[in-house]
Structures are given as C-alpha cells and as structure tokens.
Amino acid sequence: MSNRPRSHFKRIPRQQNGIQNQFNLLFLNLLLYEIKILLRIIPFGAMVSMKSKNFKKIPLFLNIVTFCIFLAACSPVPLPQALPAAQNNTLKTTSFRQTPSNFMWGVSSAGYQAEGNETNSQWYFWEQAGKTKHRSGKAVDFYNRYEEDILLAKQMGVNAFRLSVEWSRIEPRPGEFDENQIAHYKRLIQTVRKHGMTPLVTLVHFTYPQWLLEDSDRDGLRGWEDPDTIELYLRYVDRIAREMGNDVRFWITFNEPNIWLPIAHLFGKTPPGTHSPLGFLRSGWNVLKAHARAYDRIHGINPQAMVSANIFQFQYNPFAKTPKSYASSADPMNARTIEAFADSDWFIDGLKSGDFAYAIHANQIFKPVHYASETSARNNGTVALLGRFDYVAFDYYYRFNKIEQIMNAHETWRMPIYPEGLYNVLMDYQRRFHKPIVIAENGIGTFQNQPRADGWRRSDHIIHHVYHMQRAIQDGAQVIGYFHWSITDNYEWGDFDSRFGLYQVEAQTDASLKRIPTDGVAAYQAVIAAKGATPLLLQRYPGPRR
C-alpha cells in the first residue's frame, strides 16, 4: 500500500481474542522493533555494499528476528473484522455492460512451471538439493506442446496469452547466448500471434540462471543481492527486446517481486534460501533499479511498448479498502503488520515515488524512520525510478482473515475465495495511479483437482470475479485485460498438488500428459463470448452459499 492511504486510515478497536492474540501482537510488533533497531545501526548505503564496521552486530539481530517470526506465526488467531463496505457488493443480475471490443481476455503460463526439463536455473538446483516435495521434471511439456495449448486457448475465444522467457535457457553461461533457444521463443511468440492473440511476455518469472548464485564479487554478494546482476539482467533484456520487440508490445519485467524477494531472501523458503533482512533490502533495491533501467531499454527499442511488473495482491479482510474515502477504511495495527510482510506495495510505490527507502518506510515493512526523508537512496545508483511503469499489473487470488493462512498460503485449496475483493483492489489502484490496469493472474487452487471444501468451483470462480471486475470498470477503473491462471495445471513451485489449470494434466501419473477440460473451460468460453458475466451466467453459476 502507498504512503498516501496510510495517513487517512482510522483505527478500529481490536477485538479481544485472549492471551494468544496478545502474544501474537506482541511478537509481531517486537519483530518490527528489532528490525528497526538493526536498520538504525547500519546506514542504508552499508545495506547495499555490506561494508559497515557495524556489520559484525548483525548475527545477534538476525537470531532475534528469526525467533520473533517463529513466535508470531505460531498462533492461529483470527484478525479483527473489517468495517462494512461502503457500497453494496450483492450481485445485481439485472444490470450488465459488455467489456470493450479490444479488451484482453487471456490465459497465463510460466516457463519453468510448464515447459519442463530446464536444468540451468536456480530452481532446478534447489530441487536437486531436496528442498521441494516434488521435482518439476517434464512439468506439462509446454516446451514441446505449446501450440497444442495455444489452440486450446483459441477454442475458448481467448485473444491474449501470457508466457515467460527463461533467462537460463537463453543464456546458460555468462555472456553465451543460445541461438537455438532464442529461435524457440521467437517461434512460440509468433505462434501466439498467428492464432490471433496478443502476447504478454514476462522476462523473469521467479527463475534466473544458477550461475548468478555461483559467481561472486569481492564482497561475497550473489544473485540479486549483487548490484552487478543489474547489468547482467540488462544484457539479457536488451537481447530479448531486440529479437522479439516487433512481435511483443506488453512486457512484464519481474513476476511478483513483492513476495518473491522476501520469501527468497527474508524467509528462506525459495532459492537462494537466505534469512537476511539486509539481503531482502539489497535485492529489492537492485530489482527496482533493474526494472527501471529495463523499462528505459525496452522503450529505447520500441517506443510503443507497454512495460510493467506485476504485483501479488491479497485482499485483507481486516482492512479491505472500501469504495468510500480512505478515512472510512479499517486498518488495525496487527493487520498492517501482516500486510507489510505478506503483500505490501513497496515495489510499485517505489516506482511511483522514485524512492525505495521511503517506499519501505511508508509501507511499514522495517520502519526505517530516520531514512524516510533521505534522498541518497533514491539518487544512489544513478537511476530514476519515478513513473517507470506504463500500466498496473497485479495477481489476485484470495483474501486473508487469519494469521495462520499467511504461513500456510502454499495450501492454496484452503485459502478463502473473495471475489468482492477484486473490486476493492481495482478501485484502489485506479485512485492511486490513474493508469491502465491488467489483471495478470486470477485463478483458484484445488488439491489434485478434488472438490474444494468451501464449495467453490472453477466455473463459479471465473464468473464471479469477472462480475466484480465489471463493477470496477463501470465505476471508472481502466481495466484493459483479464488473464486466468492458468491454461493447464503445472508445477506449483515445489509440488504438483496445487491445481490451477483450466485443463487438468496429471503430470505425475499420466505419461501422455493429456489435457482434460475442467468445468472452467465452458464458463470462460461463455464469459468471453458474452464479453462479461451476464445475468444469465450469474444465475447458471451461483457459487456456494456464503
């Protein structure tokens, strides 16, 4: 969230949930307090360079931070409930307005999750080290069967296809570009266009070459903690944009950096698996700079390009932003703490304000209060962040209303579905940025394609989220595209349990990897044909009683 709404939130009384809730709040706030102290003893420049005489003090604080995270996450305590929404979210089946003829109805995919047999990325080595439940293997073999999946999308009426290019395939060794792989991705993109679809290309979808983690500078920094990675990334971006720029207008530089970086560098759940607040800050600052410079590089090659980075966005029930002014919204202190770690808008706010340190402060992540007025962080690196995005892109899946859900978010089939939240998010982004908006991912997880306990089906999910998207469009949100995640089941970053596909694929048990349509296929086909969720579709797909 941005710094502007923060000052307009009003407090609501916290519910008393017993001793567990009090301990939970205590440790969550202790966590932020300890990190604040850590940041106060280390100048911002030292975070980036790691050349501080106080650096020897870090291990003690890291132990405290890790301990606090553990304690704060232990209790399954419900968060306070939100104030009621200012407008009625009840389905209105009597009103309907079609989406524009140029609206992008899309599906999404990602290289490592779908292609299979990618052995040069950091994720492959993470799997080989036994850090995951399952290994990706062939995945769903999108690398060889991409035209089949593109045709399945076309049959639904889809006119846009999101995909990613795998950096580790393009540049398997530093400075050595694989011409065959470049040709492969050019064919893939041209196939998308041949079938009447607009390609939306992601340049980094969580994965990058393993050699970025093996090659170290003299300070011992690796991967995205190393500022040298920015130039290496730009070399890759430049080559891709020159090779494919004539066929691609819409680009995403980084997928979900607001959760990818803290999960990888702060919580250590994904590669490189570190537990370092400073590592998170360094990697965040470097990725922001890399995005801004990639934005300029792509526009230098194609001035008509549309460039952004997509943000993972939850709807937080305790402080859902209502259609009223921010003054009427609820933002309890403990919910704000949860948001800071799980889904803050520090990345996109950094682009808007041009100041990474202030974005971190404004979003209450580490509260580096004495850095809030500094401009050195913004100027350091000689890169302008300000306004470096042409459209707002975000992913929306579910809401949180319990602390335990944040720590178990990988069990996507248990996460509460909240279509109304999509309206809230869209209107919030419209008020804050006044730019075109793309829903880059929206989908529903099941456990191995078994029915969900809450009764939500993929078909209901599509219709109801599209309905609330249309509400936002009618109320002024400049939504230009909706992409359903995903065209097929795929490898969900550690296992094949979570299923999101419009088409079911039994990657572990079916050697033929047959694409089997789910109930979502007919629903999405119907909603695309009707250019939205019509009253008839809302009646046909009522969703579970809530």
GROMACS .gro file of N, CA and C in nm, residues 155-158 457-464 466 502 517-534 536-538 540-541:
model
  111
  155GLN      N    1  -0.967  -2.191  -2.886
  155GLN     CA    2  -1.101  -2.251  -2.890
  155GLN      C    3  -1.194  -2.190  -2.785
  156MET      N    4  -1.137  -2.138  -2.677
  156MET     CA    5  -1.219  -2.071  -2.575
  156MET      C    6  -1.252  -1.928  -2.614
  157GLY      N    7  -1.189  -1.877  -2.719
  157GLY     CA    8  -1.210  -1.738  -2.758
  157GLY      C    9  -1.107  -1.643  -2.701
  158VAL      N   10  -1.006  -1.698  -2.636
  158VAL     CA   11  -0.900  -1.616  -2.575
  158VAL      C   12  -0.828  -1.535  -2.684
  457ARG      N   13  -1.624  -2.381  -0.726
  457ARG     CA   14  -1.578  -2.449  -0.846
  457ARG      C   15  -1.505  -2.349  -0.935
  458ARG      N   16  -1.425  -2.398  -1.025
  458ARG     CA   17  -1.351  -2.309  -1.114
  458ARG      C   18  -1.447  -2.223  -1.198
  459SER      N   19  -1.554  -2.282  -1.243
  459SER     CA   20  -1.652  -2.209  -1.324
  459SER      C   21  -1.714  -2.094  -1.245
  460ASP      N   22  -1.759  -2.122  -1.123
  460ASP     CA   23  -1.817  -2.017  -1.038
  460ASP      C   24  -1.715  -1.906  -1.013
  461HIS      N   25  -1.593  -1.948  -0.985
  461HIS     CA   26  -1.486  -1.853  -0.955
  461HIS      C   27  -1.467  -1.754  -1.069
  462ILE      N   28  -1.461  -1.804  -1.191
  462ILE     CA   29  -1.441  -1.717  -1.307
  462ILE      C   30  -1.555  -1.617  -1.320
  463ILE      N   31  -1.678  -1.666  -1.318
  463ILE     CA   32  -1.794  -1.580  -1.339
  463ILE      C   33  -1.801  -1.470  -1.234
  464HIS      N   34  -1.781  -1.505  -1.108
  464HIS     CA   35  -1.797  -1.408  -1.000
  464HIS      C   36  -1.684  -1.306  -0.997
  466VAL      N   37  -1.512  -1.209  -1.266
  466VAL     CA   38  -1.536  -1.122  -1.382
  466VAL      C   39  -1.648  -1.023  -1.352
  502LEU      N   40  -0.721  -2.455  -1.629
  502LEU     CA   41  -0.848  -2.472  -1.698
  502LEU      C   42  -0.855  -2.613  -1.756
  517PRO      N   43  -1.040  -3.105  -2.009
  517PRO     CA   44  -1.108  -2.980  -1.972
  517PRO      C   45  -1.177  -2.990  -1.837
  518THR      N   46  -1.167  -2.884  -1.758
  518THR     CA   47  -1.243  -2.872  -1.634
  518THR      C   48  -1.371  -2.794  -1.663
  519ASP      N   49  -1.455  -2.780  -1.562
  519ASP     CA   50  -1.577  -2.702  -1.579
  519ASP      C   51  -1.546  -2.555  -1.607
  520GLY      N   52  -1.423  -2.513  -1.578
  520GLY     CA   53  -1.386  -2.374  -1.604
  520GLY      C   54  -1.378  -2.340  -1.752
  521VAL      N   55  -1.353  -2.439  -1.837
  521VAL     CA   56  -1.339  -2.413  -1.980
  521VAL      C   57  -1.469  -2.359  -2.039
  522ALA      N   58  -1.578  -2.428  -2.015
  522ALA     CA   59  -1.707  -2.383  -2.069
  522ALA      C   60  -1.747  -2.247  -2.011
  523ALA      N   61  -1.718  -2.226  -1.883
  523ALA     CA   62  -1.754  -2.099  -1.820
  523ALA      C   63  -1.674  -1.984  -1.879
  524TYR      N   64  -1.544  -2.005  -1.896
  524TYR     CA   65  -1.461  -1.897  -1.951
  524TYR      C   66  -1.498  -1.871  -2.098
  525GLN      N   67  -1.524  -1.976  -2.173
  525GLN     CA   68  -1.566  -1.960  -2.311
  525GLN      C   69  -1.696  -1.878  -2.318
  526ALA      N   70  -1.787  -1.906  -2.227
  526ALA     CA   71  -1.915  -1.835  -2.227
  526ALA      C   72  -1.897  -1.688  -2.189
  527VAL      N   73  -1.813  -1.662  -2.090
  527VAL     CA   74  -1.796  -1.524  -2.046
  527VAL      C   75  -1.722  -1.442  -2.151
  528ILE      N   76  -1.630  -1.503  -2.225
  528ILE     CA   77  -1.560  -1.432  -2.331
  528ILE      C   78  -1.657  -1.401  -2.445
  529ALA      N   79  -1.738  -1.500  -2.482
  529ALA     CA   80  -1.834  -1.479  -2.590
  529ALA      C   81  -1.934  -1.369  -2.557
  530ALA      N   82  -1.974  -1.362  -2.430
  530ALA     CA   83  -2.071  -1.261  -2.388
  530ALA      C   84  -2.005  -1.129  -2.352
  531LYS      N   85  -1.871  -1.124  -2.354
  531LYS     CA   86  -1.795  -1.006  -2.315
  531LYS      C   87  -1.824  -0.965  -2.171
  532GLY      N   88  -1.840  -1.066  -2.087
  532GLY     CA   89  -1.859  -1.039  -1.946
  532GLY      C   90  -1.952  -1.138  -1.880
  533ALA      N   91  -1.974  -1.118  -1.751
  533ALA     CA   92  -2.061  -1.205  -1.672
  533ALA      C   93  -2.204  -1.153  -1.682
  534THR      N   94  -2.282  -1.211  -1.770
  534THR     CA   95  -2.419  -1.169  -1.792
  534THR      C   96  -2.509  -1.215  -1.677
  536LEU      N   97  -2.758  -1.403  -1.701
  536LEU     CA   98  -2.784  -1.546  -1.722
  536LEU      C   99  -2.670  -1.631  -1.668
  537LEU      N  100  -2.544  -1.587  -1.691
  537LEU     CA  101  -2.429  -1.662  -1.642
  537LEU      C  102  -2.423  -1.660  -1.489
  538LEU      N  103  -2.460  -1.548  -1.429
  538LEU     CA  104  -2.462  -1.540  -1.283
  538LEU      C  105  -2.566  -1.635  -1.225
  540ARG      N  106  -2.659  -1.915  -1.380
  540ARG     CA  107  -2.614  -2.050  -1.411
  540ARG      C  108  -2.503  -2.094  -1.317
  541TYR      N  109  -2.421  -1.998  -1.274
  541TYR     CA  110  -2.307  -2.028  -1.186
  541TYR      C  111  -2.321  -1.945  -1.058
   0.00000   0.00000   0.00000
